[in-house]
PDB file of C-alpha atoms in Angstrom:
ATOM      1  CA  MET A 383      -8.501 -12.600  28.093  1.00  0.00           C
ATOM      2  CA  LEU A 384      -6.021 -14.907  29.662  1.00  0.00           C
ATOM      3  CA  HIS A 385      -7.015 -17.623  32.067  1.00  0.00           C
ATOM      4  CA  GLY A 386      -5.245 -20.361  33.947  1.00  0.00           C
ATOM      5  CA  ASP A 387      -1.662 -21.055  32.929  1.00  0.00           C
ATOM      6  CA  ARG A 388      -1.788 -19.126  29.659  1.00  0.00           C
ATOM      7  CA  THR A 389       0.985 -16.574  29.465  1.00  0.00           C
ATOM      8  CA  ILE A 390       2.277 -13.882  27.148  1.00  0.00           C
ATOM      9  CA  GLY A 391       5.777 -13.480  25.727  1.00  0.00           C
ATOM     10  CA  VAL A 392       7.528 -10.817  23.671  1.00  0.00           C
ATOM     11  CA  VAL A 393       7.809 -11.583  19.974  1.00  0.00           C
ATOM     12  CA  ASP A 394      11.476 -11.800  18.964  1.00  0.00           C
ATOM     13  CA  GLY A 395      13.023  -8.500  17.833  1.00  0.00           C
ATOM     14  CA  VAL A 396      10.280  -6.185  19.104  1.00  0.00           C
ATOM     15  CA  VAL A 397      11.998  -4.588  22.087  1.00  0.00           C
ATOM     16  CA  ASP A 398      14.309  -2.261  20.088  1.00  0.00           C
ATOM     17  CA  GLY A 399      13.375   1.382  20.494  1.00  0.00           C
ATOM     18  CA  VAL A 400      10.766   0.856  23.198  1.00  0.00           C
ATOM     19  CA  ALA A 401       9.751   4.072  24.970  1.00  0.00           C
ATOM     20  CA  GLU A 402      10.131   4.220  28.756  1.00  0.00           C
ATOM     21  CA  SER A 403       7.574   6.855  29.701  1.00  0.00           C
ATOM     22  CA  MET A 404       3.832   6.602  29.914  1.00  0.00           C
ATOM     23  CA  GLU A 405       1.190   9.214  30.756  1.00  0.00           C
ATOM     24  CA  ALA A 406      -2.334   8.658  32.023  1.00  0.00           C
ATOM     25  CA  MET A 407      -5.118   9.260  29.517  1.00  0.00           C
ATOM     26  CA  ASN A 408      -7.821  11.714  30.459  1.00  0.00           C
ATOM     27  CA  VAL A 409     -11.489  10.932  30.070  1.00  0.00           C
ATOM     28  CA  ASP A 410     -11.713  12.751  26.732  1.00  0.00           C
ATOM     29  CA  SER A 411      -9.007  10.705  25.057  1.00  0.00           C
ATOM     30  CA  LYS A 412     -10.334   7.500  26.607  1.00  0.00           C
ATOM     31  CA  ILE A 413     -13.734   8.275  25.124  1.00  0.00           C
ATOM     32  CA  CYS A 414     -12.152   8.956  21.731  1.00  0.00           C
ATOM     33  CA  GLN A 415     -10.303   5.655  21.972  1.00  0.00           C
ATOM     34  CA  ILE A 416     -13.529   3.803  22.736  1.00  0.00           C
ATOM     35  CA  LEU A 417     -15.304   5.553  19.851  1.00  0.00           C
ATOM     36  CA  LEU A 418     -12.509   4.559  17.483  1.00  0.00           C
ATOM     37  CA  GLY A 419     -13.250   0.937  18.350  1.00  0.00           C
ATOM     38  CA  ASN A 420     -17.041   1.304  18.432  1.00  0.00           C
ATOM     39  CA  ASN A 421     -18.441   4.491  16.947  1.00  0.00           C
ATOM     40  CA  LYS A 422     -21.941   3.552  18.098  1.00  0.00           C
ATOM     41  CA  ALA A 423     -21.040   3.187  21.780  1.00  0.00           C
ATOM     42  CA  LYS A 424     -23.642   4.672  24.101  1.00  0.00           C
ATOM     43  CA  GLN A 425     -22.763   7.101  26.868  1.00  0.00           C
ATOM     44  CA  HIS A 426     -23.911   4.724  29.619  1.00  0.00           C
ATOM     45  CA  GLU A 427     -21.734   1.942  28.143  1.00  0.00           C
ATOM     46  CA  ILE A 428     -18.732   4.264  28.047  1.00  0.00           C
ATOM     47  CA  ALA A 429     -19.380   5.398  31.625  1.00  0.00           C
ATOM     48  CA  GLU A 430     -19.427   1.770  32.759  1.00  0.00           C
ATOM     49  CA  LYS A 431     -16.171   0.954  30.938  1.00  0.00           C
ATOM     50  CA  LEU A 432     -14.412   4.001  32.392  1.00  0.00           C
ATOM     51  CA  CYS A 433     -15.920   3.603  35.859  1.00  0.00           C
ATOM     52  CA  VAL A 434     -17.215   7.176  35.820  1.00  0.00           C
ATOM     53  CA  SER A 435     -20.696   8.665  35.962  1.00  0.00           C
ATOM     54  CA  VAL A 436     -22.871   9.068  32.894  1.00  0.00           C
ATOM     55  CA  ARG A 437     -22.883  12.804  33.689  1.00  0.00           C
ATOM     56  CA  THR A 438     -19.075  12.890  33.429  1.00  0.00           C
ATOM     57  CA  VAL A 439     -19.280  11.203  30.033  1.00  0.00           C
ATOM     58  CA  SER A 440     -22.074  13.543  28.948  1.00  0.00           C
ATOM     59  CA  ARG A 441     -19.963  16.603  29.841  1.00  0.00           C
ATOM     60  CA  ALA A 442     -16.992  15.113  27.974  1.00  0.00           C
ATOM     61  CA  PHE A 443     -19.145  14.491  24.875  1.00  0.00           C
ATOM     62  CA  ALA A 444     -20.338  18.117  24.988  1.00  0.00           C
ATOM     63  CA  ARG A 445     -16.739  19.339  25.345  1.00  0.00           C
ATOM     64  CA  LEU A 446     -15.447  17.079  22.550  1.00  0.00           C
ATOM     65  CA  THR A 447     -18.287  18.100  20.248  1.00  0.00           C
ATOM     66  CA  GLY A 448     -17.809  21.786  21.058  1.00  0.00           C
ATOM     67  CA  GLU A 449     -14.086  21.528  20.303  1.00  0.00           C
ATOM     68  CA  GLY A 450     -14.803  19.773  17.021  1.00  0.00           C
ATOM     69  CA  LYS A 451     -12.989  16.611  18.108  1.00  0.00           C
ATOM     70  CA  ILE A 452     -16.020  14.379  17.541  1.00  0.00           C
ATOM     71  CA  THR A 453     -19.053  14.739  15.313  1.00  0.00           C
ATOM     72  CA  ARG A 454     -22.332  12.878  15.177  1.00  0.00           C
ATOM     73  CA  GLU A 455     -23.767  11.346  12.017  1.00  0.00           C
ATOM     74  CA  GLY A 456     -27.021   9.522  12.680  1.00  0.00           C
ATOM     75  CA  ASP A 457     -26.377   7.057  15.489  1.00  0.00           C
ATOM     76  CA  ALA A 458     -22.589   7.001  14.941  1.00  0.00           C
ATOM     77  CA  TRP A 459     -19.807   9.213  16.310  1.00  0.00           C
ATOM     78  CA  ASN A 460     -16.811  10.192  14.193  1.00  0.00           C
ATOM     79  CA  VAL A 461     -13.462  11.105  15.696  1.00  0.00           C
ATOM     80  CA  CYS A 462     -11.468  13.818  13.863  1.00  0.00           C
ATOM     81  CA  GLU A 463      -8.265  12.647  12.178  1.00  0.00           C
ATOM     82  CA  HIS A 464      -5.889  14.704  14.351  1.00  0.00           C
ATOM     83  CA  VAL A 465      -7.513  13.224  17.460  1.00  0.00           C
ATOM     84  CA  ARG A 466      -7.234   9.730  15.944  1.00  0.00           C
ATOM     85  CA  GLU A 467      -3.489  10.232  15.532  1.00  0.00           C
ATOM     86  CA  HIS A 468      -3.113  11.466  19.111  1.00  0.00           C
ATOM     87  CA  VAL A 469      -4.995   8.449  20.494  1.00  0.00           C
ATOM     88  CA  ARG A 470      -2.986   6.032  18.338  1.00  0.00           C
ATOM     89  CA  GLU A 471       0.262   7.598  19.589  1.00  0.00           C
ATOM     90  CA  HIS A 472      -0.849   7.255  23.200  1.00  0.00           C
ATOM     91  CA  VAL A 473      -1.811   3.618  22.738  1.00  0.00           C
ATOM     92  CA  ARG A 474       1.519   2.991  20.975  1.00  0.00           C
ATOM     93  CA  GLU A 475       3.373   4.379  24.008  1.00  0.00           C
ATOM     94  CA  HIS A 476       1.474   2.045  26.344  1.00  0.00           C
ATOM     95  CA  VAL A 477       2.084  -0.954  24.088  1.00  0.00           C
ATOM     96  CA  GLU A 478       5.793  -0.136  23.930  1.00  0.00           C
ATOM     97  CA  ARG A 479       5.913   0.080  27.733  1.00  0.00           C
ATOM     98  CA  ILE A 480       4.200  -3.308  28.050  1.00  0.00           C
ATOM     99  CA  VAL A 481       6.666  -4.856  25.603  1.00  0.00           C
ATOM    100  CA  ALA A 482       9.592  -3.253  27.433  1.00  0.00           C
ATOM    101  CA  VAL A 483       8.653  -4.779  30.786  1.00  0.00           C
ATOM    102  CA  CYS A 484       7.743  -8.222  29.455  1.00  0.00           C
ATOM    103  CA  VAL A 485      10.484 -10.597  30.541  1.00  0.00           C
ATOM    104  CA  GLY A 486      10.202 -14.097  29.137  1.00  0.00           C
ATOM    105  CA  GLU A 487       6.681 -15.352  29.701  1.00  0.00           C
ATOM    106  CA  MET A 488       4.384 -13.458  32.050  1.00  0.00           C
ATOM    107  CA  THR A 489       0.730 -13.719  32.979  1.00  0.00           C
ATOM    108  CA  GLU A 490      -1.632 -10.858  32.212  1.00  0.00           C
ATOM    109  CA  LYS A 491      -1.648  -9.944  35.909  1.00  0.00           C
ATOM    110  CA  GLU A 492       2.161  -9.899  36.090  1.00  0.00           C
ATOM    111  CA  LEU A 493       2.339  -7.637  33.027  1.00  0.00           C
ATOM    112  CA  ARG A 494      -0.344  -5.307  34.349  1.00  0.00           C
ATOM    113  CA  GLU A 495       1.423  -4.991  37.688  1.00  0.00           C
ATOM    114  CA  ALA A 496       4.805  -4.485  35.988  1.00  0.00           C
ATOM    115  CA  VAL A 497       3.491  -1.398  34.168  1.00  0.00           C
ATOM    116  CA  GLY A 498       1.699  -0.164  37.276  1.00  0.00           C
ATOM    117  CA  MET A 499      -1.877  -0.436  36.022  1.00  0.00           C
ATOM    118  CA  LYS A 500      -4.641  -1.373  38.427  1.00  0.00           C
ATOM    119  CA  SER A 501      -7.655  -1.858  36.185  1.00  0.00           C
ATOM    120  CA  ARG A 502      -7.697  -5.279  34.548  1.00  0.00           C
ATOM    121  CA  SER A 503     -10.317  -4.295  31.986  1.00  0.00           C
ATOM    122  CA  ASN A 504      -8.560  -1.022  31.111  1.00  0.00           C
ATOM    123  CA  PHE A 505      -5.264  -2.841  30.644  1.00  0.00           C
ATOM    124  CA  THR A 506      -6.717  -5.747  28.671  1.00  0.00           C
ATOM    125  CA  VAL A 507      -9.175  -3.934  26.441  1.00  0.00           C
ATOM    126  CA  ARG A 508      -7.195  -0.792  25.709  1.00  0.00           C
ATOM    127  CA  TYR A 509      -3.584  -1.923  25.631  1.00  0.00           C
ATOM    128  CA  LEU A 510      -2.916  -5.664  25.802  1.00  0.00           C
ATOM    129  CA  SER A 511      -5.361  -6.392  22.985  1.00  0.00           C
ATOM    130  CA  TYR A 512      -3.514  -3.914  20.738  1.00  0.00           C
ATOM    131  CA  ALA A 513      -0.154  -5.484  21.629  1.00  0.00           C
ATOM    132  CA  LEU A 514      -1.479  -8.941  20.778  1.00  0.00           C
ATOM    133  CA  GLU A 515      -3.316  -7.873  17.614  1.00  0.00           C
ATOM    134  CA  GLY A 516      -0.299  -5.882  16.451  1.00  0.00           C
ATOM    135  CA  GLY A 517       1.947  -8.927  16.791  1.00  0.00           C
ATOM    136  CA  TYR A 518       4.157  -7.369  19.484  1.00  0.00           C
ATOM    137  CA  LEU A 519       3.226 -10.021  22.039  1.00  0.00           C
ATOM    138  CA  GLU A 520       1.937 -13.527  21.566  1.00  0.00           C
ATOM    139  CA  ARG A 521       0.023 -15.940  23.743  1.00  0.00           C
ATOM    140  CA  THR A 522       2.158 -18.790  25.003  1.00  0.00           C
ATOM    141  CA  ASP A 523       1.849 -21.664  27.459  1.00  0.00           C
ATOM    142  CA  LYS A 524       4.281 -22.164  30.323  1.00  0.00           C
TER     143      LYS A 524
END
């Protein structure tokens, strides 16, 4: 997370080919994304992260399991490969949008507002962290 005067800037040469559109993820794909990062995440933890009820998450788990998109092995959840690819593509689109709107050095809040996202945790955990880890953006100081 960024605090104080720490800012983020686009890494040189990354902006080429950046996609302009971005779609909202539904609960199912958000759950799959969380499970890709932590396959032992509990339903109540997921509900808290997504700001939805545990019942909503429980219904989504039943739907995802019924559709064969996730499977359970012991205390871990596995996401099917075709779903993994879909989630990765969605995250890539969000990261590209973040990179496209990043002008010079911007704070996390400025970036989040520029892409029209309201949830700080959703933006930081699901998208900004991937952009930073992937080397598309870097932390800088003003």
